[in-house]
CSV table of C-alpha atoms in Angstrom, one decimal:
chain,number,residue,atom,x,y,z
A,1173,MET,CA,170.8,141.6,156.3
A,1174,GLY,CA,170.3,139.4,153.5
A,1175,PRO,CA,166.8,138.6,152.2
A,1176,SER,CA,164.7,136.1,154.1
A,1177,MET,CA,163.7,132.9,152.6
A,1178,ALA,CA,160.1,133.7,151.9
A,1179,GLU,CA,161.7,136.5,150.0
A,1180,ILE,CA,163.7,134.6,147.5
A,1181,CYS,CA,160.7,132.3,147.2
A,1182,ILE,CA,158.4,134.8,146.3
A,1183,LYS,CA,161.3,135.9,143.8
A,1184,HIS,CA,162.1,132.8,142.0
A,1185,ILE,CA,158.3,131.7,141.8
A,1186,GLY,CA,157.4,135.0,140.1
A,1187,ILE,CA,160.1,133.8,137.7
A,1188,VAL,CA,159.3,130.6,137.1
A,1189,VAL,CA,155.4,131.2,136.8
A,1190,THR,CA,155.9,134.0,134.4
A,1191,ALA,CA,157.8,131.8,132.0
A,1192,TYR,CA,155.2,129.1,132.0
A,1193,PHE,CA,152.8,131.5,131.3
A,1194,ILE,CA,154.9,132.9,128.3
A,1195,VAL,CA,154.7,129.3,127.1
A,1196,LEU,CA,151.4,128.8,127.6
A,1197,ARG,CA,150.9,132.1,125.1
A,1198,LEU,CA,153.4,131.4,122.8
A,1199,ALA,CA,152.9,127.5,122.1
A,1200,LYS,CA,150.8,126.5,119.1
A,1201,GLU,CA,149.7,123.4,120.6
A,1202,ALA,CA,146.2,123.6,122.5
A,1203,TYR,CA,147.0,121.9,125.6
A,1204,THR,CA,144.5,120.3,127.8
A,1205,VAL,CA,143.3,122.0,131.3
A,1206,ARG,CA,145.0,118.8,133.2
A,1207,GLN,CA,148.1,119.5,131.7
A,1208,LYS,CA,148.1,123.1,131.9
A,1209,LEU,CA,147.3,122.4,135.8
A,1210,PHE,CA,150.1,120.4,136.2
A,1211,GLY,CA,152.5,122.5,135.1
A,1212,GLY,CA,151.1,125.5,136.8
A,1213,VAL,CA,151.7,123.3,140.0
A,1214,GLY,CA,155.2,122.0,138.7
A,1215,ALA,CA,156.6,125.9,138.1
A,1216,LEU,CA,155.3,126.5,141.6
A,1217,LEU,CA,156.9,124.0,143.2
A,1218,ILE,CA,160.5,124.6,141.1
A,1219,GLY,CA,160.1,128.4,142.4
A,1220,ILE,CA,159.6,127.3,146.2
A,1221,LEU,CA,162.4,124.8,145.8
A,1222,ILE,CA,165.0,126.8,144.5
A,1223,GLY,CA,164.0,129.4,147.0
A,1224,CYS,CA,165.0,126.8,149.6
A,1225,ILE,CA,168.4,125.9,148.5
A,1226,TYR,CA,169.4,129.5,147.4
A,1227,ASP,CA,171.3,130.6,150.3
A,1228,TRP,CA,173.1,127.4,150.2
A,1229,LEU,CA,173.9,126.7,146.5
A,1230,PRO,CA,173.8,130.4,145.3
A,1231,MET,CA,176.2,129.1,142.0
A,1232,CYS,CA,174.0,126.0,141.0
A,1233,SER,CA,170.3,128.0,141.6
A,1234,VAL,CA,170.0,129.4,138.2
A,1235,VAL,CA,171.2,125.9,136.7
A,1236,LEU,CA,169.3,123.6,138.6
A,1237,LEU,CA,166.3,125.9,138.2
A,1238,LEU,CA,166.7,125.5,133.8
A,1239,LEU,CA,167.4,122.1,134.2
A,1240,LEU,CA,163.7,121.2,136.9
A,1241,TYR,CA,162.1,123.5,134.2
A,1242,TYR,CA,163.2,121.8,131.3
A,1243,LEU,CA,162.4,118.7,132.8
A,1244,MET,CA,158.6,120.0,133.8
A,1245,MET,CA,158.5,120.9,130.2
A,1246,ARG,CA,159.4,117.5,128.9
A,1247,GLY,CA,157.2,115.3,131.4
A,1248,VAL,CA,154.2,117.6,131.1
A,1249,PHE,CA,154.1,118.9,127.4
A,1250,ARG,CA,156.1,115.9,126.1
A,1251,PRO,CA,157.5,118.5,123.2
A,1252,GLY,CA,160.8,117.1,121.2
A,1253,GLY,CA,164.2,117.8,123.1
A,1254,LYS,CA,165.1,120.6,120.9
A,1255,ASN,CA,161.6,122.2,121.5
A,1256,ALA,CA,161.9,121.6,125.1
A,1257,LEU,CA,165.3,123.4,125.3
A,1258,THR,CA,164.0,126.1,123.1
A,1259,PHE,CA,160.9,126.4,125.5
A,1260,THR,CA,163.4,126.8,128.9
A,1261,LEU,CA,165.6,129.3,127.5
A,1262,ILE,CA,163.7,131.5,125.8
A,1263,SER,CA,160.6,131.7,128.2
A,1264,VAL,CA,163.4,131.8,131.4
A,1265,GLY,CA,165.4,134.1,129.3
A,1266,LEU,CA,162.6,136.7,128.8
A,1267,SER,CA,161.0,136.2,132.7
A,1268,TYR,CA,164.5,137.3,133.8
A,1269,LEU,CA,164.4,140.5,131.8
A,1270,LEU,CA,160.7,141.2,132.6
A,1271,TYR,CA,162.2,140.6,136.5
A,1272,MET,CA,164.8,142.9,136.0
A,1273,LEU,CA,162.4,145.6,134.5
A,1274,SER,CA,160.1,145.2,137.4
A,1275,VAL,CA,163.0,145.7,139.6
A,1276,ALA,CA,164.2,149.0,138.1
A,1277,PHE,CA,160.3,150.3,138.3
A,1278,ALA,CA,160.2,149.4,141.9
A,1279,VAL,CA,163.4,151.1,142.6
A,1280,PHE,CA,162.2,154.0,140.6
A,1281,LEU,CA,159.0,154.2,143.0
A,1282,LEU,CA,161.0,153.9,145.7
A,1283,PHE,CA,162.8,156.9,144.8
A,1284,LEU,CA,159.8,159.0,144.5
A,1285,ASN,CA,158.6,158.0,147.8
A,1286,LYS,CA,161.8,159.2,149.2
A,1287,THR,CA,161.6,162.2,147.3
A,1288,VAL,CA,158.1,162.5,149.0
A,1289,ILE,CA,159.0,162.1,152.7
A,1290,ALA,CA,162.1,163.4,152.6
A,1291,ASP,CA,160.7,166.9,154.2
A,1292,ARG,CA,160.0,165.1,157.1
A,1293,PHE,CA,164.0,164.2,157.7
A,1294,ASP,CA,166.7,166.2,158.3
A,1295,THR,CA,169.1,165.2,155.4
A,1296,PRO,CA,167.6,163.2,152.1
A,1297,THR,CA,170.3,160.7,153.4
A,1298,ASP,CA,168.1,159.9,156.2
A,1299,ALA,CA,164.9,159.6,153.9
A,1300,TRP,CA,167.0,156.7,152.0
A,1301,ILE,CA,167.8,154.9,155.2
A,1302,TYR,CA,164.2,155.1,156.7
A,1303,THR,CA,163.2,153.8,152.7
A,1304,ILE,CA,165.7,150.7,152.4
A,1305,ARG,CA,165.2,149.8,156.0
A,1306,PHE,CA,161.4,149.3,155.6
A,1307,VAL,CA,162.1,147.0,152.4
A,1308,THR,CA,164.6,145.1,154.1
A,1309,SER,CA,162.6,144.0,157.0
A,1310,PHE,CA,160.6,141.0,156.9
A,1311,ARG,CA,157.1,142.3,156.4
A,1312,GLY,CA,158.3,145.1,153.9
A,1313,GLY,CA,160.6,142.7,152.1
A,1314,LEU,CA,157.9,140.5,151.2
A,1315,ILE,CA,155.6,143.4,149.9
A,1316,ALA,CA,158.4,144.5,147.4
A,1317,ARG,CA,158.9,141.0,146.4
A,1318,SER,CA,155.1,140.8,145.7
A,1319,PHE,CA,155.0,144.1,144.4
A,1320,VAL,CA,157.8,143.1,141.5
A,1321,PHE,CA,155.9,139.7,140.7
A,1322,ALA,CA,152.7,141.6,140.1
A,1323,VAL,CA,154.4,143.7,138.0
A,1324,GLN,CA,156.7,141.5,136.4
A,1325,PHE,CA,153.5,139.2,135.1
A,1326,ALA,CA,151.3,142.0,134.3
A,1327,LEU,CA,154.5,143.3,132.0
A,1328,SER,CA,154.1,139.8,130.4
A,1329,VAL,CA,150.5,139.8,129.6
A,1330,VAL,CA,150.6,143.2,128.3
A,1331,ILE,CA,153.4,142.4,125.8
A,1332,LEU,CA,151.8,139.4,125.1
A,1333,ARG,CA,148.6,141.1,124.2
A,1334,LEU,CA,150.5,142.9,121.5
A,1335,LYS,CA,149.6,142.7,117.9
A,1336,TRP,CA,153.1,142.5,116.8
A,1337,ILE,CA,153.9,139.7,119.5
A,1338,HIS,CA,150.8,137.7,117.7
A,1339,SER,CA,152.3,138.0,114.3
A,1340,GLU,CA,155.5,136.5,115.4
A,1341,ARG,CA,154.9,133.6,117.4
A,1342,GLY,CA,156.2,131.2,114.4
A,1343,TRP,CA,159.4,133.5,114.7
A,1344,PHE,CA,159.3,133.5,118.8
A,1345,LEU,CA,159.4,129.8,119.3
A,1346,TRP,CA,159.0,127.8,116.3
A,1347,ASN,CA,160.9,129.4,113.4
A,1348,ASP,CA,164.6,128.4,112.9
A,1349,ARG,CA,165.6,131.6,113.5
A,1350,ASN,CA,164.6,131.0,117.4
A,1351,ASP,CA,168.5,129.9,117.6
A,1352,ILE,CA,169.4,133.5,117.8
A,1353,LEU,CA,167.1,133.9,120.5
A,1354,VAL,CA,168.3,130.5,122.3
A,1355,PHE,CA,171.8,131.9,122.1
A,1356,LEU,CA,170.9,135.7,123.6
A,1357,TRP,CA,169.3,134.2,126.7
A,1358,THR,CA,171.8,131.8,127.3
A,1359,VAL,CA,174.2,134.5,127.3
A,1360,ILE,CA,171.9,136.8,129.9
A,1361,LEU,CA,171.2,133.7,131.8
A,1362,SER,CA,175.0,132.8,132.0
A,1363,GLY,CA,175.7,136.9,133.0
A,1364,ARG,CA,172.9,136.2,135.7
A,1365,VAL,CA,175.1,133.0,136.8
A,1366,LEU,CA,178.2,135.4,136.9
A,1367,MET,CA,176.5,138.1,139.2
A,1368,VAL,CA,175.4,135.6,141.7
A,1369,THR,CA,178.5,133.9,141.9
A,1370,SER,CA,180.2,137.2,142.3
A,1371,VAL,CA,183.6,136.3,139.9
A,1372,LEU,CA,183.2,139.3,138.7
A,1373,SER,CA,184.4,141.4,141.5
A,1374,ARG,CA,186.8,138.5,142.7
A,1375,THR,CA,190.9,137.8,142.1
A,1376,ASP,CA,190.8,134.3,143.5
A,1377,SER,CA,191.7,131.4,140.9
A,1378,GLY,CA,188.2,129.5,141.7
A,1379,ALA,CA,186.4,132.8,139.9
A,1380,ALA,CA,189.3,132.9,137.1
A,1381,ILE,CA,188.7,129.1,136.1
A,1382,ILE,CA,184.6,130.1,136.2
A,1383,VAL,CA,184.9,133.0,134.0
A,1384,CYS,CA,187.3,131.0,131.7
A,1385,PHE,CA,184.4,128.0,131.8
A,1386,PHE,CA,181.9,130.5,131.1
A,1387,LEU,CA,184.2,132.0,127.6
A,1388,ILE,CA,184.9,128.3,126.2
A,1389,VAL,CA,180.9,127.4,126.7
A,1390,MET,CA,180.1,130.9,125.1
A,1391,THR,CA,182.2,129.7,122.3
A,1392,SER,CA,181.2,126.5,121.9
A,1393,PHE,CA,177.8,127.5,121.5
A,1394,PHE,CA,178.5,130.1,118.8
A,1395,ILE,CA,180.8,127.4,117.0
A,1396,CYS,CA,177.7,125.1,117.0
A,1397,PHE,CA,175.1,128.2,116.3
A,1398,TRP,CA,177.4,129.1,112.9
A,1399,LEU,CA,178.1,125.4,112.1
A,1400,LYS,CA,174.2,124.7,112.3
A,1401,LYS,CA,173.9,127.8,110.0
A,1402,GLU,CA,175.7,126.6,107.5
A,1403,TYR,CA,174.7,123.0,107.4
A,1404,LEU,CA,171.2,124.5,107.1
A,1405,SER,CA,172.2,127.2,103.8
A,1406,SER,CA,174.0,123.8,102.4
A,1407,TYR,CA,170.6,122.1,102.8
A,1408,ARG,CA,168.6,124.8,101.3
A,1409,ILE,CA,171.0,125.0,98.3
A,1410,ASP,CA,171.0,121.4,97.7
A,1411,LEU,CA,167.5,121.5,97.4
A,1412,GLU,CA,167.1,124.1,95.3
A,1413,GLU,CA,169.7,122.2,93.1
A,1414,THR,CA,167.7,119.5,92.6
A,1415,GLU,CA,164.6,121.1,91.9
A,1416,LEU,CA,166.5,122.9,89.3
A,1417,GLN,CA,167.8,119.5,87.5
A,1418,LEU,CA,164.5,118.2,87.8
A,1419,LEU,CA,163.1,120.8,86.0
A,1420,GLU,CA,165.8,120.9,83.6
A,1421,LYS,CA,165.5,117.3,82.7
A,1422,SER,CA,161.7,117.5,82.6
A,1423,LEU,CA,162.5,120.3,79.9
A,1424,ASP,CA,164.6,117.5,77.7
A,1425,ILE,CA,162.3,115.0,78.5
A,1426,LYS,CA,158.8,117.1,76.9
A,1427,GLU,CA,161.5,118.1,74.2
A,1428,ALA,CA,162.4,114.3,73.4
A,1429,GLN,CA,158.7,113.5,73.7
A,1430,LEU,CA,157.5,116.6,71.4
A,1431,THR,CA,159.7,115.2,68.5
A,1432,ARG,CA,158.6,111.7,69.1
A,1433,LEU,CA,154.7,112.6,69.0
A,1434,ARG,CA,155.6,114.8,65.5
A,1435,THR,CA,156.9,112.1,64.4
A,1436,ASP,CA,154.0,109.7,65.3
A,1437,ASN,CA,151.4,112.7,63.6
A,1438,GLU,CA,153.3,112.6,60.4
A,1439,ARG,CA,152.8,109.0,60.2
A,1440,LEU,CA,149.2,109.5,61.3
A,1441,ALA,CA,148.5,112.0,58.5
A,1442,GLU,CA,149.8,109.6,55.8
A,1443,LEU,CA,147.7,106.8,57.2
A,1444,ILE,CA,145.0,109.2,57.3
A,1445,HIS,CA,145.6,110.5,53.5
A,1446,LYS,CA,145.7,106.9,52.8
A,1447,ASP,CA,142.8,105.8,54.4
A,1448,ASN,CA,141.1,108.1,52.4
A,1449,LYS,CA,141.6,106.7,49.6
A,1450,LEU,CA,141.6,102.7,50.5
A,1451,ILE,CA,138.3,102.7,52.3
A,1452,PRO,CA,136.2,104.4,49.2
A,1453,SER,CA,137.5,101.3,47.5
A,1454,ALA,CA,137.0,98.8,50.2
A,1455,VAL,CA,133.0,100.1,50.3
A,1456,MET,CA,133.0,100.1,46.6
A,1457,ALA,CA,134.4,96.3,46.9
A,1458,VAL,CA,132.1,95.2,49.1
A,1459,ARG,CA,129.2,96.4,47.4
A,1460,GLN,CA,130.4,94.8,44.4
A,1461,ALA,CA,130.8,91.8,45.8
A,1462,LEU,CA,127.4,91.6,47.3
A,1463,ARG,CA,125.9,92.1,44.1
A,1464,GLU,CA,128.2,89.7,42.4
A,1465,ASP,CA,129.0,87.0,45.1
A,1466,ASP,CA,132.8,87.2,44.0
A,1467,GLY,CA,135.6,89.4,45.0
A,1468,THR,CA,134.8,89.1,48.5
A,1469,GLY,CA,138.3,87.6,49.7
A,1470,THR,CA,140.4,90.4,47.9
A,1471,ALA,CA,138.0,93.1,49.7
A,1472,LEU,CA,138.3,91.7,53.3
A,1473,ALA,CA,142.2,91.3,52.5
A,1474,SER,CA,142.7,94.8,51.7
A,1475,ILE,CA,140.2,95.8,55.0
A,1476,GLU,CA,142.4,93.6,57.1
A,1477,GLU,CA,145.5,94.9,56.0
A,1478,LEU,CA,143.9,98.7,56.4
A,1479,ARG,CA,143.1,97.6,60.1
A,1480,GLU,CA,146.3,96.2,61.0
A,1481,GLU,CA,148.3,99.2,59.6
A,1482,SER,CA,146.1,101.3,61.5
A,1483,CYS,CA,146.3,99.2,64.8
A,1484,ALA,CA,150.4,99.2,64.6
A,1485,VAL,CA,150.4,103.1,64.3
A,1486,LEU,CA,148.1,103.8,66.7
A,1487,ALA,CA,150.0,101.1,69.0
A,1488,GLU,CA,153.2,103.0,68.3
A,1489,TYR,CA,152.0,106.2,69.1
A,1490,ASP,CA,150.3,105.0,72.2
A,1491,ALA,CA,153.9,103.7,73.4
A,1492,HIS,CA,155.6,106.9,72.7
A,1493,ARG,CA,153.0,109.0,74.5
A,1494,LEU,CA,153.9,109.5,78.1
A,1495,ARG,CA,151.6,110.9,80.8
A,1496,ILE,CA,151.4,114.8,81.6
A,1497,PHE,CA,150.8,114.9,85.0
A,1498,GLN,CA,149.1,118.2,85.8
A,1499,THR,CA,149.0,119.0,89.6
A,1500,GLY,CA,149.4,122.8,89.3
A,1501,ASP,CA,152.6,122.9,90.5
A,1502,MET,CA,155.3,123.0,87.8
A,1503,ALA,CA,158.1,121.7,90.0
A,1504,VAL,CA,155.7,118.8,91.2
A,1505,ASP,CA,154.8,118.1,87.7
A,1506,ALA,CA,158.6,117.8,86.3
A,1507,ALA,CA,159.3,115.4,89.4
A,1508,LEU,CA,156.7,113.0,88.2
A,1509,LEU,CA,157.5,113.4,84.7
A,1510,TYR,CA,161.1,112.6,85.3
A,1511,MET,CA,160.3,109.9,87.5
A,1512,SER,CA,157.7,108.2,84.9
A,1513,ASP,CA,160.4,108.4,82.3
A,1514,ARG,CA,162.8,106.7,84.6
A,1515,ALA,CA,160.4,103.9,84.8
A,1516,ALA,CA,159.4,103.7,81.6
A,1517,SER,CA,163.3,103.1,80.6
A,1518,PHE,CA,163.3,100.3,82.8
A,1519,GLY,CA,160.0,98.8,82.0
A,1520,VAL,CA,158.1,99.7,84.8
A,1521,ALA,CA,155.0,100.7,85.2
A,1522,PHE,CA,154.4,104.6,87.1
A,1523,ASP,CA,151.3,106.1,88.4
A,1524,ALA,CA,150.6,108.9,90.3
A,1525,ASP,CA,148.0,110.3,92.4
A,1526,VAL,CA,148.1,114.1,93.8
A,1527,SER,CA,145.2,115.3,95.6
A,1528,VAL,CA,147.1,118.4,97.3
A,1529,CYS,CA,145.9,121.5,96.5
A,1530,PRO,CA,148.6,123.6,94.8
A,1531,ASP,CA,147.9,126.5,97.3
A,1532,ARG,CA,149.1,124.4,100.1
A,1533,LEU,CA,152.5,123.4,98.2
A,1534,SER,CA,152.9,127.4,97.2
A,1535,GLN,CA,152.8,128.6,101.1
A,1536,SER,CA,156.1,127.7,101.9
A,1537,VAL,CA,159.1,127.1,99.1
A,1538,LEU,CA,160.9,125.3,101.8
A,1539,LEU,CA,158.3,122.8,102.4
A,1540,ARG,CA,157.5,122.0,98.4
A,1541,ARG,CA,161.2,121.6,97.7
A,1542,GLU,CA,161.4,119.1,100.8
A,1543,LEU,CA,158.6,117.1,99.4
A,1544,ILE,CA,159.5,116.8,95.6
A,1545,ALA,CA,163.4,116.0,97.3
A,1546,VAL,CA,161.4,113.4,99.2
A,1547,LEU,CA,159.5,112.2,96.1
A,1548,ALA,CA,162.5,111.6,94.0
A,1549,VAL,CA,164.2,109.9,96.2
A,1550,LEU,CA,161.2,107.3,97.2
A,1551,CYS,CA,160.8,106.9,93.3
A,1552,GLU,CA,164.0,106.3,92.5
A,1553,TYR,CA,164.2,103.6,95.3
A,1554,ALA,CA,161.4,102.1,94.1
A,1555,VAL,CA,162.7,102.0,90.5
A,1556,PHE,CA,165.5,100.5,91.6
A,1557,SER,CA,164.0,97.8,93.2
A,1558,CYS,CA,161.5,96.9,90.2
A,1559,ARG,CA,164.1,97.5,87.5
A,1560,GLU,CA,164.8,93.6,87.2
A,1561,ILE,CA,161.5,92.4,88.2
A,1562,ASP,CA,159.0,91.5,84.7
A,1563,GLY,CA,155.7,93.1,85.0
A,1564,SER,CA,156.7,95.1,87.9
A,1565,ALA,CA,155.0,98.7,89.3
A,1566,VAL,CA,155.4,101.8,91.2
A,1567,SER,CA,152.7,103.6,92.7
A,1568,VAL,CA,153.0,107.2,93.9
A,1569,VAL,CA,150.7,109.1,96.3
A,1570,VAL,CA,151.0,112.6,97.3
A,1571,GLY,CA,147.9,114.2,99.9
A,1572,ALA,CA,147.4,115.6,103.4
A,1573,GLU,CA,146.3,113.8,106.4
A,1574,ASP,CA,145.7,116.0,110.0
A,1575,GLY,CA,147.4,119.2,108.5
A,1576,SER,CA,150.3,117.7,107.5
A,1577,LEU,CA,151.8,116.6,103.3
A,1578,PHE,CA,152.9,112.9,102.9
A,1579,VAL,CA,154.3,111.0,100.3
A,1580,GLU,CA,153.5,106.9,99.8
A,1581,VAL,CA,155.4,105.0,97.0
A,1582,SER,CA,154.7,101.8,96.6
A,1583,ASP,CA,156.0,98.9,94.4
A,1584,SER,CA,155.7,95.7,93.3
A,1585,GLY,CA,159.7,95.1,93.2
A,1586,ALA,CA,162.1,93.2,95.9
A,1587,ALA,CA,161.9,93.2,99.6
A,1588,PHE,CA,162.3,96.2,101.7
A,1589,ASP,CA,166.3,96.9,101.9
A,1590,LEU,CA,167.2,99.9,104.8
A,1591,TYR,CA,170.8,99.8,103.0
A,1592,ALA,CA,169.7,100.6,99.7
A,1593,LEU,CA,167.2,103.3,101.4
A,1594,LYS,CA,169.9,104.8,103.0
A,1595,LYS,CA,172.1,104.4,99.8
A,1596,THR,CA,169.7,106.3,97.6
A,1597,GLY,CA,170.7,109.9,97.1
A,1598,LYS,CA,174.1,109.8,98.1
A,1599,ARG,CA,176.7,110.4,95.6
A,1600,ARG,CA,179.2,108.4,94.5
A,1601,HIS,CA,182.2,111.1,94.5
A,1602,PHE,CA,182.4,113.4,97.0
A,1603,LEU,CA,184.1,116.9,96.7
A,1604,LEU,CA,185.7,118.8,99.9
A,1605,PHE,CA,186.2,122.0,98.1
A,1606,SER,CA,184.0,122.0,95.0
A,1607,LYS,CA,180.4,120.8,94.0
A,1608,PRO,CA,180.2,118.0,91.3
A,1609,SER,CA,179.8,119.3,87.6
A,1610,ARG,CA,176.2,120.2,86.6
A,1611,GLU,CA,176.7,118.5,83.4
A,1612,ASP,CA,176.8,114.8,84.9
A,1613,ASP,CA,173.9,112.9,83.5
A,1614,GLU,CA,172.9,111.4,86.8
A,1615,LEU,CA,170.3,113.2,89.3
A,1616,ARG,CA,171.7,114.0,92.5
A,1617,LEU,CA,169.0,113.4,95.4
A,1618,ILE,CA,169.5,114.2,98.8
A,1619,PRO,CA,169.6,111.0,101.3
A,1620,LEU,CA,166.4,110.5,102.6
A,1621,PHE,CA,167.5,111.0,106.3
A,1622,ARG,CA,168.9,113.9,105.7
A,1623,ILE,CA,165.7,115.2,104.8
A,1624,ILE,CA,163.7,113.5,107.5
A,1625,ARG,CA,166.1,114.9,110.2
A,1626,SER,CA,165.9,118.7,109.1
A,1627,ASN,CA,162.3,119.0,108.6
A,1628,GLY,CA,161.4,116.6,111.2
A,1629,ALA,CA,159.4,114.4,109.5
A,1630,THR,CA,158.3,110.5,110.2
A,1631,LEU,CA,159.1,107.5,108.1
A,1632,LEU,CA,156.5,104.3,108.1
A,1633,ILE,CA,157.9,101.3,106.3
A,1634,ASN,CA,154.6,98.7,105.4
A,1635,ARG,CA,156.5,95.3,104.2
A,1636,ARG,CA,152.9,93.7,103.5
A,1637,PRO,CA,150.7,96.1,102.3
A,1638,GLU,CA,146.8,95.0,102.0
A,1639,ARG,CA,146.9,95.8,98.6
A,1640,GLU,CA,147.1,93.0,95.9
A,1641,GLY,CA,150.5,92.6,94.2
A,1642,VAL,CA,152.3,95.1,96.3
A,1643,THR,CA,156.0,94.0,97.9
A,1644,LYS,CA,156.3,97.4,100.3
A,1645,SER,CA,155.6,100.9,100.7
A,1646,VAL,CA,157.4,103.6,102.0
A,1647,ARG,CA,155.4,106.9,103.5
A,1648,VAL,CA,157.1,110.2,104.8
A,1649,THR,CA,154.7,112.9,106.7
A,1650,LEU,CA,156.7,115.7,106.4
A,1651,ALA,CA,156.1,118.7,109.4
A,1652,GLY,CA,153.9,121.3,109.5
A,1653,THR,CA,154.5,124.3,106.9
A,1654,LYS,CA,156.9,126.2,107.4
A,1655,GLU,CA,157.9,129.9,107.0
A,1656,ASP,CA,160.9,130.6,104.8
A,1657,VAL,CA,164.0,132.9,105.7
């Protein structure tokens, strides 16, 4: 005689409720009491429903449980689709693992019970039969299932209170390495489906089809997992190359700027040397003119000539002087310097305001590189929009809002063009098996929407900013701080 419906309901309630408790303890968001209450009721109802239909649909019970649990997570807590899937697979998989450990512990206790009462029976087999009859009875089954549920929940409480679990929360649910856990729990849950359907002990064609389907799903999952890792690796390499290119080009700009400043300093030194001779002569001429009432025109002409020459040299010096940005982060300074020089080459005014603490940028190398890549793409797009408009300007703001970094670039150029924004950063020549030469003078940027997809950032476009003289502004808000792997 198999377990009763009440026993099966208690089993699945334990699995779903424990999984729900794991999500509450590991998730970083602070959920409201109402959300927690609705989620708890939803988990309870899912466990009861699966327990009621288990005898009719044993093959679909695990899949249906995962589907309902996923929909409950999306409806109550409203995470993204990927996060909800991660929550579902990891929490339910861990709950199943704790369930199996609890069952093993219960079996161990039954063994000890059999050993204690063995002297009351003629043979050890009779003691086992007595113990098994009690466990399989309706009352004994309810007690046993409830005990397993209590042990399962207690294990989850104890495990989630460990310090190493607290230090690894980001790794468990938020770091991109959770794909490994997702794959692991998918294999475990799929194995559970095979156990429920008993296909491993069957020889009919239906069992063979189920096993083949299982292998196809696992292979596809592994291929997707591998492709995602390769894509992420390529993305990080491109970010690193963009940062290195900006640093190299900023060094070239600084060297050229230093050469111009040296030339200007030499001219200023000559001017000062000349001033040291002309100014005393002019003073003496003015004094003589005041005494004799003549020679005033000659003195004024000399002073005017000196003033004009000084103004011309200073104006040229000011034109050669580029603003050196000092944000505290060398890579961000390099990006701003390169974009300032590029804007100057098109006659576009460039201004930047960076209010982010350098320590915030150094918390995550990946996040800093994404911010620099976004900054370069948005500035390139803004300069491209302003290149043929006289008196145009580009303004950059880098800051933090609600704990998230953002880059906002405004310009007074042409109207917003989504096609041009998508095109900015894309390489003109795509080589399948080799990378473009590093000797290429053009900076190779990462397309903006690739960064947005990888980071989970948000894009805000304002076509009519309130500030006077600004045509548009594009703002990208990056996701929270990431940990590097």
